[in-house]
Amino acid sequence: WLVSTRAAVLVMTFISAAVAGLLAARDGSFDFGRWLLLVIGLVFAHATNNLLNDYTDFKRGVDKDNYFRTQYGPQPLEAGLMSQRELLTYAAVTGLVAVAAGLPLVIYAGWPALLLMLAGVVFVLFYTWPLKYIGLGEISVLLIWGPLMVGGGYLVITGQWSWNAALASLAYALGPTTVIFGKHIDKLSQDQEKEIHTLPVLIGERAARVAVLAMVALQYILVVSFVLLQFLPSYSLLSLFALYTLPRVWRTFRKPKPAEKPLGLREGIWPLWFSAVAFYQNRSFGLLLITGLLLGVIFR
């Protein structure tokens, strides 16, 4: 299950849930039980999406013949680790856990939470196809890891919608968006061959690299702006220490991807290149951000 759900990337979802909980705690409305249900629901929903992603791409023949996905980690169906029925069983059980965690939150927060939950179901079921195929995958990620997870998370914890929390979420949501941008740049040529029109395919490789650099810069600009607007506590400025990652991000994204694996690159990363560096930056930024938010709660 851990291999099939690509569990290493689930930390991005946990960070969004943590941001929602810490913003609620800052406002004096934190409830640990509801927050724990939120974490379980969001993480298992993300895991379900990853399972269905592999199933959909397998059925559409995308991962056949050593396509990009099968090179950086085992694709369970292509590698013969499980049958289609077994993978769908994994997805059904994982999805039911997410729904079971979400239902009490919907009962507590009412119809707005139900609408957000239904939106989440749509993204889980249709992100891989058709959204990713028509250049909407990256925009979906921005909305999911930002207003949906953080804004919706704040709602189900506190019982109230907060536009401040929803807007502040964009500072972190840009991070997962750079990761998916990086991944789609990494496999741009393969996606072109398979007629998967991701946003990097539509705007071109160079423009996509520039877009990632702009989004990374915007993350730090937004943090400072939201602190000045008091959407975020001043301790959130701790996330600026993640600026130490920028030289590596700049060196990587200012040039096209190398044709072959560079010497010294750690095993298990290639052919990931842009996405690996984007994930490195996002993880550093996200963990520092929630540390700052936690300090804001302690010393508010």
XYZ file of C-alpha atoms in Angstrom:
300
model
C 0.000 0.000 0.000
C 2.847 2.389 0.822
C 4.512 1.737 -2.540
C 1.249 1.944 -4.487
C 0.138 5.210 -2.894
C 3.595 6.824 -3.302
C 3.481 7.528 0.423
C 6.567 9.778 0.391
C 4.606 12.622 -1.217
C 1.713 12.433 1.262
C 3.693 14.786 3.514
C 2.506 17.639 1.262
C -1.085 16.871 2.223
C -0.217 16.614 5.906
C 1.353 20.092 5.758
C -1.856 21.575 4.313
C -3.874 19.902 7.078
C -1.382 21.209 9.649
C -1.690 24.757 8.282
C -5.494 24.535 8.588
C -5.269 23.283 12.166
C -2.722 25.873 13.246
C -4.718 28.729 11.723
C -7.757 27.474 13.642
C -5.690 27.241 16.841
C -4.412 30.794 16.348
C -8.031 31.940 16.250
C -8.842 29.980 19.425
C -11.106 27.431 17.701
C -8.930 24.304 17.505
C -10.435 20.886 18.127
C -7.997 17.972 18.086
C -10.599 15.330 17.235
C -11.891 17.193 14.203
C -8.347 18.022 13.106
C -7.322 14.351 13.358
C -10.300 13.351 11.209
C -9.255 16.041 8.713
C -5.708 14.655 8.517
C -6.950 11.095 8.011
C -9.531 12.152 5.433
C -7.167 14.284 3.359
C -4.208 11.887 3.455
C -6.351 8.894 2.499
C -8.082 10.898 -0.237
C -4.675 11.786 -1.691
C -3.616 8.139 -1.418
C -6.798 7.075 -3.226
C -6.060 9.510 -6.033
C -2.557 8.077 -6.478
C -3.955 4.553 -6.678
C -6.569 5.568 -9.245
C -3.916 7.543 -11.131
C -1.913 4.366 -11.719
C -5.029 2.380 -12.621
C -6.255 4.996 -15.116
C -2.858 5.388 -16.784
C -2.477 1.595 -16.962
C -5.870 1.162 -18.620
C -5.102 3.947 -21.103
C -1.717 2.405 -21.913
C 0.208 5.446 -20.680
C 2.663 3.526 -18.466
C 3.397 0.803 -21.002
C 6.960 0.116 -22.281
C 9.040 1.867 -19.602
C 7.188 5.130 -19.691
C 8.472 7.779 -17.283
C 6.299 6.586 -14.384
C 7.837 3.109 -14.368
C 11.417 4.407 -14.333
C 11.510 6.285 -11.011
C 9.450 3.747 -9.045
C 7.455 0.551 -9.555
C 4.083 1.013 -11.202
C 2.206 -1.778 -9.347
C 0.203 -3.005 -12.335
C 2.983 -2.741 -14.920
C 5.445 -4.393 -12.523
C 3.028 -7.212 -11.740
C 2.980 -6.428 -8.021
C -0.802 -6.750 -7.975
C -3.742 -7.411 -10.248
C -6.206 -4.778 -11.405
C -8.770 -6.207 -8.993
C -6.348 -5.973 -6.090
C -5.460 -2.371 -6.899
C -9.131 -1.403 -7.145
C -9.731 -3.109 -3.790
C -6.894 -1.043 -2.295
C -8.434 2.092 -3.801
C -11.945 1.247 -2.553
C -10.819 0.584 1.027
C -8.556 3.645 1.069
C -11.332 5.813 -0.347
C -13.844 4.487 2.195
C -11.484 5.425 5.027
C -11.338 8.967 3.616
C -15.137 9.165 3.369
C -15.621 7.697 6.858
C -13.301 10.355 8.292
C -15.065 13.096 6.349
C -18.684 12.309 7.204
C -18.550 13.414 10.872
C -16.944 16.662 9.718
C -19.730 17.223 7.188
C -22.339 16.582 9.866
C -20.628 19.119 12.110
C -19.997 21.864 9.534
C -23.095 21.392 7.371
C -23.746 21.821 3.673
C -20.680 24.031 2.897
C -18.486 21.151 4.077
C -20.546 18.728 1.999
C -19.974 20.830 -1.122
C -16.223 20.926 -0.454
C -16.172 17.178 0.155
C -17.999 16.551 -3.131
C -15.507 18.829 -4.906
C -12.719 16.724 -3.391
C -14.364 13.546 -4.699
C -14.505 15.060 -8.197
C -10.798 15.903 -8.086
C -9.904 12.426 -6.773
C -11.861 10.683 -9.518
C -11.162 12.965 -12.466
C -7.753 14.553 -11.885
C -5.847 11.938 -13.908
C -8.444 12.011 -16.700
C -9.631 14.328 -18.072
C -8.253 17.274 -16.012
C -4.562 16.415 -16.434
C -5.089 15.775 -20.150
C -6.499 19.239 -20.862
C -4.066 21.465 -18.960
C -6.164 21.760 -15.798
C -4.146 19.428 -13.582
C -1.776 22.113 -12.296
C -4.605 24.559 -11.573
C -6.433 21.756 -9.759
C -3.413 21.168 -7.514
C -3.285 24.867 -6.582
C -6.966 24.816 -5.620
C -6.784 21.470 -3.802
C -3.728 22.101 -1.616
C -4.856 25.663 -0.933
C -8.489 26.754 -0.527
C -9.934 23.226 -0.571
C -7.616 21.597 1.993
C -6.695 24.611 4.128
C -9.832 26.728 3.727
C -12.068 23.666 3.906
C -10.010 22.258 6.756
C -10.423 25.485 8.734
C -14.173 25.273 8.094
C -14.626 21.726 9.405
C -12.425 22.389 12.462
C -14.024 25.674 13.501
C -17.469 25.493 11.894
C -16.814 28.785 10.094
C -15.468 29.714 6.677
C -12.509 32.115 6.671
C -11.470 33.951 3.529
C -8.288 34.942 5.344
C -7.365 31.273 5.797
C -8.330 30.420 2.215
C -6.194 33.230 0.787
C -3.284 32.574 3.156
C -3.298 28.944 1.979
C -2.026 30.033 -1.436
C 1.413 30.754 0.021
C 1.835 27.026 0.665
C -0.330 25.697 -2.199
C 2.073 27.170 -4.742
C 4.650 24.642 -3.465
C 2.788 21.439 -4.447
C 1.938 23.211 -7.715
C 5.647 23.672 -8.465
C 6.178 19.963 -7.727
C 3.537 18.868 -10.237
C 4.853 21.450 -12.726
C 8.338 20.002 -12.276
C 7.101 16.466 -12.787
C 5.260 17.419 -15.951
C 8.349 19.239 -17.288
C 10.430 16.135 -16.518
C 8.176 14.007 -18.724
C 7.137 16.658 -21.216
C 8.358 14.816 -24.323
C 6.684 11.564 -23.257
C 3.422 13.398 -22.527
C 3.549 14.991 -25.966
C 3.898 11.550 -27.552
C 0.978 10.231 -25.496
C -1.132 13.340 -26.266
C -1.385 14.304 -22.598
C -1.705 18.074 -22.749
C -0.391 19.158 -19.362
C 0.210 22.867 -18.829
C 3.981 22.565 -19.510
C 3.133 20.813 -22.791
C 0.763 23.634 -23.729
C 3.042 26.564 -22.825
C 6.388 24.970 -23.645
C 9.344 23.744 -21.606
C 11.140 27.075 -21.158
C 7.998 28.967 -20.160
C 7.150 26.217 -17.686
C 10.585 26.482 -16.031
C 10.183 30.262 -15.743
C 6.695 29.758 -14.280
C 8.110 27.532 -11.524
C 10.746 30.113 -10.605
C 8.025 32.783 -10.490
C 5.812 30.629 -8.250
C 8.668 29.914 -5.829
C 9.433 33.639 -5.567
C 5.733 34.380 -5.098
C 5.559 32.008 -2.118
C 7.946 34.196 -0.128
C 6.327 37.410 -1.315
C 2.914 36.135 -0.197
C 4.156 35.119 3.236
C 5.507 38.617 3.867
C 2.328 40.188 2.452
C -0.002 37.981 4.508
C 1.968 38.734 7.678
C 1.581 42.462 6.984
C -2.151 41.912 6.376
C -2.299 39.825 9.589
C -3.637 36.793 7.716
C -0.592 34.970 9.099
C 1.245 35.493 12.406
C 4.633 37.184 12.307
C 6.314 33.905 13.248
C 5.362 32.667 9.752
C 8.367 34.649 8.549
C 10.392 31.678 9.793
C 9.566 30.140 6.390
C 11.927 32.702 4.828
C 14.797 30.574 6.090
C 13.865 28.198 3.240
C 15.499 30.763 0.964
C 18.639 28.661 1.399
C 17.119 26.290 -1.200
C 16.875 28.966 -3.896
C 20.424 28.688 -5.321
C 19.781 25.015 -6.066
C 16.331 25.785 -7.468
C 17.762 28.532 -9.682
C 20.638 26.375 -10.980
C 18.235 23.572 -11.847
C 15.380 25.482 -13.466
C 17.391 27.980 -15.491
C 18.573 25.215 -17.858
C 16.857 22.315 -19.678
C 16.944 18.850 -18.140
C 20.192 16.925 -18.776
C 19.950 14.236 -21.443
C 21.485 11.652 -19.107
C 21.658 11.075 -15.368
C 24.255 13.491 -13.887
C 27.193 12.020 -12.017
C 26.728 12.051 -8.267
C 22.927 12.161 -8.343
C 21.589 9.989 -5.559
C 20.158 6.624 -6.625
C 16.389 6.414 -6.897
C 15.838 9.986 -8.083
C 16.516 9.938 -11.847
C 14.668 10.475 -14.176
C 13.070 12.904 -11.733
C 14.968 16.177 -12.003
C 12.877 19.317 -11.797
C 10.230 17.711 -9.592
C 12.841 16.421 -7.136
C 14.264 19.921 -6.602
C 10.787 21.466 -6.389
C 9.825 18.870 -3.758
C 13.011 19.649 -1.812
C 12.171 23.373 -1.792
C 8.506 22.818 -0.969
C 9.199 20.436 1.916
C 11.666 22.883 3.469
C 9.307 25.827 3.030
C 6.270 23.912 4.292
C 7.904 22.502 7.430
C 9.329 25.906 8.338
C 5.931 27.505 7.725
C 4.073 25.155 10.082
C 6.858 25.562 12.652
C 6.330 29.321 12.475
C 2.549 28.893 12.746
C 3.031 26.643 15.778
C 5.194 29.294 17.445
C 2.483 31.822 16.621
C -0.031 29.675 18.502
C 2.257 29.162 21.503
C 3.195 32.830 21.855
C 0.040 34.500 20.559
